[in-house]
PDB file of N, CA and C in Angstrom:
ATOM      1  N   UNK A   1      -1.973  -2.292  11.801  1.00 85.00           N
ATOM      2  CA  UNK A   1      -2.662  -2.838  10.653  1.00 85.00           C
ATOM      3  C   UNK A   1      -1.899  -4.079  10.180  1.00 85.00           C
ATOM      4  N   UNK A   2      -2.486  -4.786  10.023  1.00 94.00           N
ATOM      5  CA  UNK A   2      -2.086  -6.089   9.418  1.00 94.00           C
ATOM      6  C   UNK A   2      -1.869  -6.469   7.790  1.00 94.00           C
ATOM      7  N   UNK A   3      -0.697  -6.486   7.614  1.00 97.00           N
ATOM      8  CA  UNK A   3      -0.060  -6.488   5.891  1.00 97.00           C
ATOM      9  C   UNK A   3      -0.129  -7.853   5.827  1.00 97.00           C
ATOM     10  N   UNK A   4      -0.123  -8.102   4.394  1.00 97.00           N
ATOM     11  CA  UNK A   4       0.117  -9.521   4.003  1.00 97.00           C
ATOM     12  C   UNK A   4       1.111  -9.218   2.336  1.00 97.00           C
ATOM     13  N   UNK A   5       1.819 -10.316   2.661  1.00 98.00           N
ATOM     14  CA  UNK A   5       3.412  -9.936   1.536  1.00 98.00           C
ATOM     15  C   UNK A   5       2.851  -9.737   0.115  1.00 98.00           C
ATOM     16  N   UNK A   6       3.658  -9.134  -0.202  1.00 97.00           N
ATOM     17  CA  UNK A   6       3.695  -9.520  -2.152  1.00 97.00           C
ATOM     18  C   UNK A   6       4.557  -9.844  -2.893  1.00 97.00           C
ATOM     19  N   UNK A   7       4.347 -10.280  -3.954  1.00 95.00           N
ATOM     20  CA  UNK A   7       5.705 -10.218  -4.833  1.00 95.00           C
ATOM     21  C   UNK A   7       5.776  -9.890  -5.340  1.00 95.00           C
ATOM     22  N   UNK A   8       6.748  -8.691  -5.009  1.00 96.00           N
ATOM     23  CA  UNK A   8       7.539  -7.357  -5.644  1.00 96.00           C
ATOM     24  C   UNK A   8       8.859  -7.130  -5.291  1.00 96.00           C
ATOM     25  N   UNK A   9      10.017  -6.592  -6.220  1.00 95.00           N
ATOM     26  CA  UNK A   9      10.984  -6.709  -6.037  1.00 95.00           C
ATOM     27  C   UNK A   9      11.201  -5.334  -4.998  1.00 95.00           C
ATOM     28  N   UNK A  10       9.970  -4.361  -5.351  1.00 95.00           N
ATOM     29  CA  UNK A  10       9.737  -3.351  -4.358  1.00 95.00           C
ATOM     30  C   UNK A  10       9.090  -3.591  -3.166  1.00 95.00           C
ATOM     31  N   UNK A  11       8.032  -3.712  -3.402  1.00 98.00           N
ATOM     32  CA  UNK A  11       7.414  -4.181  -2.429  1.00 98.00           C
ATOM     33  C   UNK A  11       7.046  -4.671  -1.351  1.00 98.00           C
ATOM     34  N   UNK A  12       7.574  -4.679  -0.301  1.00 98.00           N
ATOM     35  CA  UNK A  12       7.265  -6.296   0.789  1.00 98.00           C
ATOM     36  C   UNK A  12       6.159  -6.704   1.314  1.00 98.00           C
ATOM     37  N   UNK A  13       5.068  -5.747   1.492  1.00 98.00           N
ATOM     38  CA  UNK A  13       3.807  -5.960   2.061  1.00 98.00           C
ATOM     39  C   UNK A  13       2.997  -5.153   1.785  1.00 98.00           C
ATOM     40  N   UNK A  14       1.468  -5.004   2.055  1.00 98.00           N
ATOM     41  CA  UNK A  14       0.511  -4.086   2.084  1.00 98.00           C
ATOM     42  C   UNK A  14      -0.795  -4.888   2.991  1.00 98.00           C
ATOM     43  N   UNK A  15      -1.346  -3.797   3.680  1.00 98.00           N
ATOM     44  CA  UNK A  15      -2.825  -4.253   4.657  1.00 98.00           C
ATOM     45  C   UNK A  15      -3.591  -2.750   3.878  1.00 98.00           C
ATOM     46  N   UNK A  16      -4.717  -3.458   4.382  1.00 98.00           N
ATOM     47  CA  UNK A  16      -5.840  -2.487   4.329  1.00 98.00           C
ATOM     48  C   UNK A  16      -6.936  -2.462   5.603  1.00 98.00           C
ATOM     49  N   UNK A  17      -7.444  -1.161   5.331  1.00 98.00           N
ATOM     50  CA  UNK A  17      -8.352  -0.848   6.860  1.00 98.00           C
ATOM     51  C   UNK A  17      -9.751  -0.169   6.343  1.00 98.00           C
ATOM     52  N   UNK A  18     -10.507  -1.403   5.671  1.00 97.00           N
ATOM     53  CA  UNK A  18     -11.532  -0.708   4.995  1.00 97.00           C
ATOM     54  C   UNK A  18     -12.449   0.283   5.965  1.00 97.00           C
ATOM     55  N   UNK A  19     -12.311   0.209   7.683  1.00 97.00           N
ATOM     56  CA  UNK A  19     -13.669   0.741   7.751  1.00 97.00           C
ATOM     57  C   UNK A  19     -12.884   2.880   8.110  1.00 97.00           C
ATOM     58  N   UNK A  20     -11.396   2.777   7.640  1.00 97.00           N
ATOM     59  CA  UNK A  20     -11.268   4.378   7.266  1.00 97.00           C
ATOM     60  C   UNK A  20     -10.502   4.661   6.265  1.00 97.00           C
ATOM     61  N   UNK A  21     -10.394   3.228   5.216  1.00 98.00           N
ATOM     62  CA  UNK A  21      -9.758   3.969   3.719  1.00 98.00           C
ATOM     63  C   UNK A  21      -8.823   3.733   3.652  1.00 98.00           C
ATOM     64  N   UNK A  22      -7.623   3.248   4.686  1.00 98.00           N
ATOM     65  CA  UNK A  22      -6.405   3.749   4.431  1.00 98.00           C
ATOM     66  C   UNK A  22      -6.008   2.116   3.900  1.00 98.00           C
ATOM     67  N   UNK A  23      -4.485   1.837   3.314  1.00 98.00           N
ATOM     68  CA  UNK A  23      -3.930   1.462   2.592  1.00 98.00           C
ATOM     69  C   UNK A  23      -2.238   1.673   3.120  1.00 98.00           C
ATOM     70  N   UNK A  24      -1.803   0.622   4.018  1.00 97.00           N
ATOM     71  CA  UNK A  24      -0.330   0.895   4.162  1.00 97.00           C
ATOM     72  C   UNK A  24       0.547  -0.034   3.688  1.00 97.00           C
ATOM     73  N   UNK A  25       1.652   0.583   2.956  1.00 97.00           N
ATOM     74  CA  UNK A  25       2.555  -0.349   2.203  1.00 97.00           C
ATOM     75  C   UNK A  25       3.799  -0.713   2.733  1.00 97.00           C
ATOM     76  N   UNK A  26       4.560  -1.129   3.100  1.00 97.00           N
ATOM     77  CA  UNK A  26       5.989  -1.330   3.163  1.00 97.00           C
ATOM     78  C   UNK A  26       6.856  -1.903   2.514  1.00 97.00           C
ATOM     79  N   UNK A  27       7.978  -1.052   1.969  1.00 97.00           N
ATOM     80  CA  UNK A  27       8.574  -1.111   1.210  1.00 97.00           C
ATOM     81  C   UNK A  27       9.727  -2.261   1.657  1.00 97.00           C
ATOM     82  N   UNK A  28      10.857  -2.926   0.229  1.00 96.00           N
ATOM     83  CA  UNK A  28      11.652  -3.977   0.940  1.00 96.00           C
ATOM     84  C   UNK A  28      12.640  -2.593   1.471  1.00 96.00           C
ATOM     85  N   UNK A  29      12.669  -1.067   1.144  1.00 94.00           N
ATOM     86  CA  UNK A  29      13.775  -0.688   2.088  1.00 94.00           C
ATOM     87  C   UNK A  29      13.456  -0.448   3.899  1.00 94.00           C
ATOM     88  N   UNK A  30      12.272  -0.976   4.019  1.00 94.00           N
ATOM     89  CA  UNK A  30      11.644  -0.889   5.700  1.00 94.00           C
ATOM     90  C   UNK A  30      10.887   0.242   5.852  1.00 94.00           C
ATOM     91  N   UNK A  31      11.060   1.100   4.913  1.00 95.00           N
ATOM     92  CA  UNK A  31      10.208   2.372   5.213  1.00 95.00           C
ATOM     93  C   UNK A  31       8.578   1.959   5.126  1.00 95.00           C
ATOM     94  N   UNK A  32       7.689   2.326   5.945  1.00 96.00           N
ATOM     95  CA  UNK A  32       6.409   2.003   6.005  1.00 96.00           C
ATOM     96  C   UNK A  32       5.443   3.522   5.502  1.00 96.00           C
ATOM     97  N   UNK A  33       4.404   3.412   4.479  1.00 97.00           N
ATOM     98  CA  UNK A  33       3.617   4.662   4.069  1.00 97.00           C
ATOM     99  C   UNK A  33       2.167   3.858   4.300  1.00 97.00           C
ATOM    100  N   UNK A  34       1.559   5.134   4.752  1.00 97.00           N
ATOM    101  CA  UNK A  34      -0.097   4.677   5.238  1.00 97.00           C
ATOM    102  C   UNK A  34      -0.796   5.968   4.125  1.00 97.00           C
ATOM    103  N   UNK A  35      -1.577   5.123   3.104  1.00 98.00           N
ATOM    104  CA  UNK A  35      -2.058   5.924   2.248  1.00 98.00           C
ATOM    105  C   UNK A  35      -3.873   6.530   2.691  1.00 98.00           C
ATOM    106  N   UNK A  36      -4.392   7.422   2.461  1.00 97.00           N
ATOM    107  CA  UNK A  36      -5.595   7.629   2.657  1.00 97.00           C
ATOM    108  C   UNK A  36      -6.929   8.353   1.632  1.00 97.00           C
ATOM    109  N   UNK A  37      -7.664   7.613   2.436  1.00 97.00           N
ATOM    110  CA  UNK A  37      -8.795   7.709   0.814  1.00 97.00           C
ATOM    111  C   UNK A  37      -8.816   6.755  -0.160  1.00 97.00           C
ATOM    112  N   UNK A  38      -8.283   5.746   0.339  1.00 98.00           N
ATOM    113  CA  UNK A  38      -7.972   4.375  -1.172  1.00 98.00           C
ATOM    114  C   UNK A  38      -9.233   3.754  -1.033  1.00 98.00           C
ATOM    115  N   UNK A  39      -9.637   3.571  -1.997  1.00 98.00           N
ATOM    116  CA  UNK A  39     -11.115   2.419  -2.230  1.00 98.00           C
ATOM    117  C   UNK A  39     -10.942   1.135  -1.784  1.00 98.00           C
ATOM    118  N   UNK A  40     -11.663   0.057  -1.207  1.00 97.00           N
ATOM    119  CA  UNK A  40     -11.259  -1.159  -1.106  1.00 97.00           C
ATOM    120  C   UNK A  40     -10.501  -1.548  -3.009  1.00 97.00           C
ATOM    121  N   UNK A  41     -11.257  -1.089  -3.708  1.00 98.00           N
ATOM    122  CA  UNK A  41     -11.164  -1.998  -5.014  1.00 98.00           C
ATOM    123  C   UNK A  41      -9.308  -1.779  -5.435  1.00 98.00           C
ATOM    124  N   UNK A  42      -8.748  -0.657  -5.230  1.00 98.00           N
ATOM    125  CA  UNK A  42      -7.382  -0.560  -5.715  1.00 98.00           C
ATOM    126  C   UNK A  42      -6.621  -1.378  -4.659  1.00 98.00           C
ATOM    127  N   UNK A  43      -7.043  -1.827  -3.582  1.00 98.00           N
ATOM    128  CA  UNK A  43      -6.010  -2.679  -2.803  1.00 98.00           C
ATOM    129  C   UNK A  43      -5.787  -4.109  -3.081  1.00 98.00           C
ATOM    130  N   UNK A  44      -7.220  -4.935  -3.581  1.00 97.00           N
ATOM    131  CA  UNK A  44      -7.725  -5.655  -4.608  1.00 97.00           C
ATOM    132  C   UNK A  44      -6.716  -5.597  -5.343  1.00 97.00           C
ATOM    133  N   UNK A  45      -6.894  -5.020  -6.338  1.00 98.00           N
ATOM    134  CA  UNK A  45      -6.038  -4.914  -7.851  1.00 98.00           C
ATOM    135  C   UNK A  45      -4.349  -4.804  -7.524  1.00 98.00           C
ATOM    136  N   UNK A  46      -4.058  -4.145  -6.667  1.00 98.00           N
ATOM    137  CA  UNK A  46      -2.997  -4.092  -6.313  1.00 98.00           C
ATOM    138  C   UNK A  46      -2.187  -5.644  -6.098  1.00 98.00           C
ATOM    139  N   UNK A  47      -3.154  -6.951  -5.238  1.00 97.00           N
ATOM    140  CA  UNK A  47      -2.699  -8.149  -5.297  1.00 97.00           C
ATOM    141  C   UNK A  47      -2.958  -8.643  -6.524  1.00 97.00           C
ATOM    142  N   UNK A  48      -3.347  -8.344  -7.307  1.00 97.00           N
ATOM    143  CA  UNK A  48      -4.422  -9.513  -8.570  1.00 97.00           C
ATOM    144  C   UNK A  48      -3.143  -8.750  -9.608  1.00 97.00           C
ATOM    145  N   UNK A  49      -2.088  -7.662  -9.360  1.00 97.00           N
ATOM    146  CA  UNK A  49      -1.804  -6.867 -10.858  1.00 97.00           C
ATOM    147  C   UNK A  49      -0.346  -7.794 -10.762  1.00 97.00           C
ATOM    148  N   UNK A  50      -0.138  -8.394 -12.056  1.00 97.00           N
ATOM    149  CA  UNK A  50       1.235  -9.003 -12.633  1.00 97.00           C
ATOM    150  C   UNK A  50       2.469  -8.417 -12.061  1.00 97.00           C
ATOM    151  N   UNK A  51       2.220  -7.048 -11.945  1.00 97.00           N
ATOM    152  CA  UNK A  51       3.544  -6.204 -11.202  1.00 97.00           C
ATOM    153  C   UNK A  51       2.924  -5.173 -10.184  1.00 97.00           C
ATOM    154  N   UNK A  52       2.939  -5.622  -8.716  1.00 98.00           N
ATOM    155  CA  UNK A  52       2.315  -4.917  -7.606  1.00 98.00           C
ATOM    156  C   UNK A  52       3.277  -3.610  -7.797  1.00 98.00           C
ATOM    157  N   UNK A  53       4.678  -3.503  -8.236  1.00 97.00           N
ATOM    158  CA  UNK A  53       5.239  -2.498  -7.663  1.00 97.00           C
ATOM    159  C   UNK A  53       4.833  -1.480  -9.002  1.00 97.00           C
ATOM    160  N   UNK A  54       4.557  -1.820 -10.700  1.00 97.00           N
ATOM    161  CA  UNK A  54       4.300  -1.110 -11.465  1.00 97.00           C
ATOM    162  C   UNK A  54       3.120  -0.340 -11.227  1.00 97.00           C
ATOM    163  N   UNK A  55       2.164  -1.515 -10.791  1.00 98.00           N
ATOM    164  CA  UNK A  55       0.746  -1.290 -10.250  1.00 98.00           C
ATOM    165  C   UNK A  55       0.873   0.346  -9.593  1.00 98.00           C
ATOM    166  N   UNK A  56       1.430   0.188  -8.264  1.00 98.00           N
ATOM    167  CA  UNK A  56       1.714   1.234  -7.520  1.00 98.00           C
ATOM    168  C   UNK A  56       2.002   2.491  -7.533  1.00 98.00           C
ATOM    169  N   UNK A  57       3.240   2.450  -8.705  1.00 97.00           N
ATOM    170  CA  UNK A  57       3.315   3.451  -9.569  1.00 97.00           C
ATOM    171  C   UNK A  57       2.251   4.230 -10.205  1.00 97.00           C
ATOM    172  N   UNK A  58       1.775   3.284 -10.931  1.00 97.00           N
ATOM    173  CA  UNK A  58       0.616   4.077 -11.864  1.00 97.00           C
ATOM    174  C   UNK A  58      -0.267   4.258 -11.349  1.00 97.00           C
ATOM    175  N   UNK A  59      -1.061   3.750 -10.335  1.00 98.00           N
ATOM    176  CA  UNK A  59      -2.406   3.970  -9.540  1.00 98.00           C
ATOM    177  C   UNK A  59      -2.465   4.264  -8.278  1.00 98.00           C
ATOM    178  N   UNK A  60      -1.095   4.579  -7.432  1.00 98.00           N
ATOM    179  CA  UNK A  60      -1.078   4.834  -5.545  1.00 98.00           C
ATOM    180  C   UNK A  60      -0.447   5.981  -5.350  1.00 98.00           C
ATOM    181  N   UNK A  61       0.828   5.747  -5.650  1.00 96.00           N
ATOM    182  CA  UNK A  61       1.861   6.701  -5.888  1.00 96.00           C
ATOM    183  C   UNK A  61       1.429   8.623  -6.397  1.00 96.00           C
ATOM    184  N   UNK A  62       1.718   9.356  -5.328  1.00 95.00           N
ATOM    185  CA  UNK A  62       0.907  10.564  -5.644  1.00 95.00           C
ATOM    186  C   UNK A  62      -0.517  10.892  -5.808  1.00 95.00           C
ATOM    187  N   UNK A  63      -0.948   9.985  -5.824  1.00 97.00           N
ATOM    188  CA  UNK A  63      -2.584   9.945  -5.816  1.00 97.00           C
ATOM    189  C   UNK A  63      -3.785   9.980  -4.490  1.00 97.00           C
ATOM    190  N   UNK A  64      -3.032   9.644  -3.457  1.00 97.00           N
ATOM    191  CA  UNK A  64      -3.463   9.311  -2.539  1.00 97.00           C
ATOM    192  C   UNK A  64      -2.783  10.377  -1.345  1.00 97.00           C
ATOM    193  N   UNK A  65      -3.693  11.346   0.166  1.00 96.00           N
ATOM    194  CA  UNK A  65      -2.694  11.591   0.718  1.00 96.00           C
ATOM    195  C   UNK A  65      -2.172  10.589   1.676  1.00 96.00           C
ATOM    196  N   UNK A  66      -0.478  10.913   1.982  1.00 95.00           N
ATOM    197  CA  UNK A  66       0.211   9.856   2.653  1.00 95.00           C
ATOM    198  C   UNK A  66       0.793  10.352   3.698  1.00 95.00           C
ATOM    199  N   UNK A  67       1.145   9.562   4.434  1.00 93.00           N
ATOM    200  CA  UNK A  67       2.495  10.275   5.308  1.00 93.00           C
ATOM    201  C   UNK A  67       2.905   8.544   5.897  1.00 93.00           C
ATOM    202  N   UNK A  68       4.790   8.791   6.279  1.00 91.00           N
ATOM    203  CA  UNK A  68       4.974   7.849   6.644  1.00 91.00           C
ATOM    204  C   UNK A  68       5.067   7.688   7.791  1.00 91.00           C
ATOM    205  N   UNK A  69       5.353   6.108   8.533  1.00 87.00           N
ATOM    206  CA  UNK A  69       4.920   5.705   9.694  1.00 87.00           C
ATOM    207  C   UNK A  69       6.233   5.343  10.229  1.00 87.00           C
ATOM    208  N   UNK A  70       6.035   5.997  11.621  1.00 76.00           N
ATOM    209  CA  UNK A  70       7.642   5.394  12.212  1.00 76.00           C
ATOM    210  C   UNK A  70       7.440   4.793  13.057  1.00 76.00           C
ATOM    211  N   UNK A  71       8.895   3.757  13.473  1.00 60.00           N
ATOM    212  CA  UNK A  71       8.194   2.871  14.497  1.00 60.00           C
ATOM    213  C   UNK A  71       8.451   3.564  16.251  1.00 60.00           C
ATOM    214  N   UNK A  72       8.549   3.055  16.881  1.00 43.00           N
ATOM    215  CA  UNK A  72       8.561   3.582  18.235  1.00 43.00           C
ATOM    216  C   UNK A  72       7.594   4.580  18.836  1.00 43.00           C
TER     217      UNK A  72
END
């Protein structure tokens, strides 16, 4: 999936995959989470919000199921 950056002191990236929901973030510690069930509209808001990483908190974070992604 293809991320594009943000600016967040958390944050480093996020893509979306509207045609199955999911929503993957990567964090600046490298860890990568692929969220599922996210609406297009919160991935939206997620770039447009003053603080992507507060954003996250309050509207991704636990809300969504996740699991993370490893590489290899």
């Amino acid at each position: 999936m293809r991320r594009q950056p943000l600016d967040s002191g958390v944050l480093r990236s996020a893509g979306y995959d509207p045609a199955t929901a999911q929503l993957e973030i990567e964090f600046h510690s490298g860890d990568v989470y692929r969220y599922c069930a996210v609406p297009p509209s919160v991935f939206r808001e997620l770039f447009e919000a003053a603080s992507p990483g507060a954003f996250f908190n309050r509207r991704i974070s636990g809300r969504y199921p996740t699991r993370q992604q490893y590489d290899g």
